[in-house]
Amino acid sequence: MKYYSTNKSVPEVSFEEAIFKGLPDDNGLYMPDTIHKLDQSFFDNIENMSLAEIGYEVASKYIEDEIPAEDLKKIVAETMNFDIPAVKVEEGVYSLELYHGPTLAFKDVGARFLARCLSYFSGKKEKKATILVATSGDTGAAVGAGFYGMENINVVILYPGGGKISKIQEKQLTTLGGNITACEVDGTFDDCQKMVKDSFLNPEMKDKFNLTSANSINMARLIPQSFYYFWTYAQLKSVSKDIVICVPSGNYGNLTAGLLAKKMGLPIRQYIAASNANDIVPAYIQSGQFNPKPSVMTMSNAMDVGNPSNFFRMNDLFGASWDVFKEELAGYAYDDKQTGECIKQVKDDTGYLLDPHGAVGYLGLKEYMNDYPAEVGVFLETAHPAKFGDVVEPIINEPVVMPDRLKAYAEGTKVAEPIKADVAQLRVVLEKVSN
Ligand SMILES: *Cc1c(COP(=O)(O)O)cnc(C)c1O
């Protein structure tokens, strides 16, 4: 399979090159040059397949012979070692719980698959790869856990120190050890990001430490996110074949993966994009104008993105036509007040506890279903509410029960390299790690 850049000014690359590079040199985004349809027999039999079996069928269409079948089956099975149940919240409304992985958020799926693909290819090379990543919280946790224990790969995570990320997020980064090194940077998230960028732009460093990115726009994070749309269909096939799915979105990777699944033949009636106050895509659907803006902070903070990169992948899928875009996607945006009220109301009415991101998804789904009440609706519940206890507990006026694996992080001992926002100090850490 070849991958092209959405900006179309660099040559096509293999899957392996696409995932090691992450971003094409023309600053576009990689897209598969063919999106293969799955056979009708696959859909006829899908309810008898496991999530890992479905995942393998989907992934093999994107990777073809670059990873042999037995290896790819193993990669998919290890990625998907937790369930993703569609849980009934009320009549006709289901929550697709994507938070049963190690860090309790859907980013586990992409990070685990990327880690295993990179490790597979690195195993055939002489030099260890070093993943360098800056995080404002959740991405670092998923990447750290996803790459933990991978042979051939070291991970260095930069995070802003001095209480700029939550205690539990910090614990998720700093208690792993092994091949995962956390650097507590005396600076902001932007400083961390700049240090990563400067290191990649330094050819000597890039080469010496074999630096690789685990950025969210990597194709290998997108592909496995398609698996669970097929899995939703498999779980709900006996309830209804007219399913609509609402995706609470920030950078729109999750939704793009759903659109790819539909292109592969998955019969989803309608996708709905739901955003917080960072409403760039819903506004585009309304107006045809794509106007990126600086992000604003909200309680669904993993969706605080003012310039969503995967807009360009969606636009590419829709042939750069606004008419197609607004037909394929409904879009709605909600502020924090609506999100908080929603968490309270759904808890009171049904007993189901939403996290702030899932609440935005629930709101979008319900707004769409007002006009289409006969459909069966699914919203993606992208994180466990206990990850956002500070926000959720005052709303529902009771403590949120923390799952054991989150507690285990909380009880671990923090180990981090304190460094200044200075590439020379990062270099010292890289030297140490690579020896
Ligand atoms: C990253 C994230 C999102 C947004 O997903 P995108 O793919 O960037 O649209 C939503 N919810 C949670 C909990 C996340 O961590």
mmCIF file of N, CA and C in Angstrom, residues 68-115:
data_model
loop_
_atom_site.group_PDB
_atom_site.id
_atom_site.type_symbol
_atom_site.label_atom_id
_atom_site.label_comp_id
_atom_site.label_asym_id
_atom_site.label_seq_id
_atom_site.Cartn_x
_atom_site.Cartn_y
_atom_site.Cartn_z
ATOM 1 N N PRO A 68 3.798 -9.544 7.667
ATOM 2 C CA PRO A 68 3.186 -10.844 7.373
ATOM 3 C C PRO A 68 1.972 -11.101 8.272
ATOM 4 N N ALA A 69 1.025 -11.889 7.764
ATOM 5 C CA ALA A 69 -0.260 -12.091 8.440
ATOM 6 C C ALA A 69 -0.112 -12.497 9.906
ATOM 7 N N GLU A 70 0.771 -13.451 10.181
ATOM 8 C CA GLU A 70 0.879 -13.935 11.564
ATOM 9 C C GLU A 70 1.355 -12.832 12.508
ATOM 10 N N ASP A 71 2.326 -12.026 12.032
ATOM 11 C CA ASP A 71 2.820 -10.919 12.856
ATOM 12 C C ASP A 71 1.743 -9.861 13.061
ATOM 13 N N LEU A 72 1.019 -9.574 11.986
ATOM 14 C CA LEU A 72 -0.021 -8.538 12.102
ATOM 15 C C LEU A 72 -1.144 -8.996 13.027
ATOM 16 N N LYS A 73 -1.488 -10.268 12.947
ATOM 17 C CA LYS A 73 -2.516 -10.796 13.861
ATOM 18 C C LYS A 73 -2.101 -10.605 15.302
ATOM 19 N N LYS A 74 -0.813 -10.851 15.553
ATOM 20 C CA LYS A 74 -0.307 -10.720 16.917
ATOM 21 C C LYS A 74 -0.327 -9.245 17.362
ATOM 22 N N ILE A 75 0.092 -8.361 16.458
ATOM 23 C CA ILE A 75 0.091 -6.924 16.788
ATOM 24 C C ILE A 75 -1.327 -6.461 17.133
ATOM 25 N N VAL A 76 -2.292 -6.886 16.320
ATOM 26 C CA VAL A 76 -3.676 -6.455 16.558
ATOM 27 C C VAL A 76 -4.209 -7.051 17.859
ATOM 28 N N ALA A 77 -3.917 -8.320 18.085
ATOM 29 C CA ALA A 77 -4.433 -8.964 19.299
ATOM 30 C C ALA A 77 -3.843 -8.317 20.554
ATOM 31 N N GLU A 78 -2.545 -7.961 20.497
ATOM 32 C CA GLU A 78 -1.936 -7.301 21.660
ATOM 33 C C GLU A 78 -2.467 -5.880 21.844
ATOM 34 N N THR A 79 -2.751 -5.215 20.723
ATOM 35 C CA THR A 79 -3.318 -3.861 20.811
ATOM 36 C C THR A 79 -4.680 -3.916 21.491
ATOM 37 N N MET A 80 -5.494 -4.862 21.049
ATOM 38 C CA MET A 80 -6.888 -4.921 21.491
ATOM 39 C C MET A 80 -7.063 -5.945 22.604
ATOM 40 N N ASN A 81 -6.266 -5.806 23.669
ATOM 41 C CA ASN A 81 -6.394 -6.784 24.755
ATOM 42 C C ASN A 81 -7.384 -6.318 25.821
ATOM 43 N N PHE A 82 -8.246 -5.369 25.448
ATOM 44 C CA PHE A 82 -9.320 -4.957 26.361
ATOM 45 C C PHE A 82 -10.590 -4.774 25.525
ATOM 46 N N ASP A 83 -11.728 -4.843 26.189
ATOM 47 C CA ASP A 83 -12.991 -4.783 25.446
ATOM 48 C C ASP A 83 -13.421 -3.342 25.206
ATOM 49 N N ILE A 84 -14.290 -3.174 24.213
ATOM 50 C CA ILE A 84 -14.881 -1.868 23.912
ATOM 51 C C ILE A 84 -16.394 -2.084 23.804
ATOM 52 N N PRO A 85 -17.077 -2.168 24.940
ATOM 53 C CA PRO A 85 -18.498 -2.519 24.879
ATOM 54 C C PRO A 85 -19.391 -1.335 24.483
ATOM 55 N N ALA A 86 -20.454 -1.644 23.754
ATOM 56 C CA ALA A 86 -21.509 -0.645 23.493
ATOM 57 C C ALA A 86 -22.566 -0.839 24.576
ATOM 58 N N VAL A 87 -22.636 0.103 25.501
ATOM 59 C CA VAL A 87 -23.483 -0.037 26.692
ATOM 60 C C VAL A 87 -24.747 0.799 26.527
ATOM 61 N N LYS A 88 -25.885 0.168 26.797
ATOM 62 C CA LYS A 88 -27.159 0.883 26.640
ATOM 63 C C LYS A 88 -27.336 1.911 27.756
ATOM 64 N N VAL A 89 -27.563 3.166 27.382
ATOM 65 C CA VAL A 89 -27.766 4.232 28.362
ATOM 66 C C VAL A 89 -29.254 4.490 28.544
ATOM 67 N N GLU A 90 -29.983 4.477 27.451
ATOM 68 C CA GLU A 90 -31.444 4.636 27.452
ATOM 69 C C GLU A 90 -31.951 4.043 26.142
ATOM 70 N N GLU A 91 -33.267 3.989 25.961
ATOM 71 C CA GLU A 91 -33.814 3.357 24.764
ATOM 72 C C GLU A 91 -33.201 3.977 23.502
ATOM 73 N N GLY A 92 -32.583 3.183 22.674
ATOM 74 C CA GLY A 92 -32.061 3.676 21.395
ATOM 75 C C GLY A 92 -30.749 4.441 21.490
ATOM 76 N N VAL A 93 -30.159 4.541 22.682
ATOM 77 C CA VAL A 93 -28.914 5.298 22.844
ATOM 78 C C VAL A 93 -27.851 4.444 23.539
ATOM 79 N N TYR A 94 -26.718 4.313 22.881
ATOM 80 C CA TYR A 94 -25.631 3.474 23.399
ATOM 81 C C TYR A 94 -24.350 4.291 23.564
ATOM 82 N N SER A 95 -23.600 3.941 24.607
ATOM 83 C CA SER A 95 -22.296 4.548 24.851
ATOM 84 C C SER A 95 -21.225 3.545 24.439
ATOM 85 N N LEU A 96 -20.381 3.921 23.497
ATOM 86 C CA LEU A 96 -19.286 3.032 23.126
ATOM 87 C C LEU A 96 -18.116 3.349 24.061
ATOM 88 N N GLU A 97 -17.906 2.491 25.047
ATOM 89 C CA GLU A 97 -16.926 2.785 26.101
ATOM 90 C C GLU A 97 -15.512 2.446 25.639
ATOM 91 N N LEU A 98 -14.784 3.495 25.293
ATOM 92 C CA LEU A 98 -13.437 3.318 24.746
ATOM 93 C C LEU A 98 -12.374 3.398 25.831
ATOM 94 N N TYR A 99 -12.805 3.351 27.094
ATOM 95 C CA TYR A 99 -11.854 3.645 28.180
ATOM 96 C C TYR A 99 -11.443 2.434 29.003
ATOM 97 N N HIS A 100 -11.540 1.257 28.455
ATOM 98 C CA HIS A 100 -11.161 0.085 29.252
ATOM 99 C C HIS A 100 -9.706 -0.327 29.068
ATOM 100 N N GLY A 101 -8.919 0.524 28.413
ATOM 101 C CA GLY A 101 -7.486 0.252 28.231
ATOM 102 C C GLY A 101 -6.666 0.750 29.412
ATOM 103 N N PRO A 102 -5.340 0.610 29.324
ATOM 104 C CA PRO A 102 -4.468 0.898 30.474
ATOM 105 C C PRO A 102 -4.536 2.331 30.997
ATOM 106 N N THR A 103 -4.721 3.342 30.151
ATOM 107 C CA THR A 103 -4.748 4.715 30.681
ATOM 108 C C THR A 103 -6.152 5.310 30.663
ATOM 109 N N LEU A 104 -7.139 4.491 30.433
ATOM 110 C CA LEU A 104 -8.556 4.870 30.522
ATOM 111 C C LEU A 104 -9.010 5.935 29.528
ATOM 112 N N ALA A 105 -8.397 5.954 28.353
ATOM 113 C CA ALA A 105 -8.871 6.852 27.298
ATOM 114 C C ALA A 105 -8.630 6.179 25.947
ATOM 115 N N PHE A 106 -9.364 6.629 24.939
ATOM 116 C CA PHE A 106 -9.310 5.915 23.653
ATOM 117 C C PHE A 106 -7.940 5.992 22.988
ATOM 118 N N LYS A 107 -7.107 6.967 23.406
ATOM 119 C CA LYS A 107 -5.795 7.098 22.769
ATOM 120 C C LYS A 107 -4.920 5.862 22.996
ATOM 121 N N ASP A 108 -5.295 5.042 23.983
ATOM 122 C CA ASP A 108 -4.592 3.775 24.179
ATOM 123 C C ASP A 108 -4.591 2.938 22.903
ATOM 124 N N VAL A 109 -5.690 2.934 22.190
ATOM 125 C CA VAL A 109 -5.817 2.066 21.012
ATOM 126 C C VAL A 109 -4.766 2.448 19.966
ATOM 127 N N GLY A 110 -4.719 3.724 19.618
ATOM 128 C CA GLY A 110 -3.762 4.179 18.609
ATOM 129 C C GLY A 110 -2.327 4.024 19.073
ATOM 130 N N ALA A 111 -2.072 4.372 20.332
ATOM 131 C CA ALA A 111 -0.696 4.322 20.836
ATOM 132 C C ALA A 111 -0.187 2.881 20.880
ATOM 133 N N ARG A 112 -1.033 1.958 21.283
ATOM 134 C CA ARG A 112 -0.594 0.553 21.385
ATOM 135 C C ARG A 112 -0.286 -0.040 20.005
ATOM 136 N N PHE A 113 -1.098 0.327 19.034
ATOM 137 C CA PHE A 113 -0.888 -0.208 17.681
ATOM 138 C C PHE A 113 0.371 0.403 17.056
ATOM 139 N N LEU A 114 0.505 1.709 17.184
ATOM 140 C CA LEU A 114 1.709 2.382 16.657
ATOM 141 C C LEU A 114 2.974 1.790 17.282
ATOM 142 N N ALA A 115 2.942 1.598 18.599
ATOM 143 C CA ALA A 115 4.122 1.069 19.296
ATOM 144 C C ALA A 115 4.520 -0.279 18.716
#
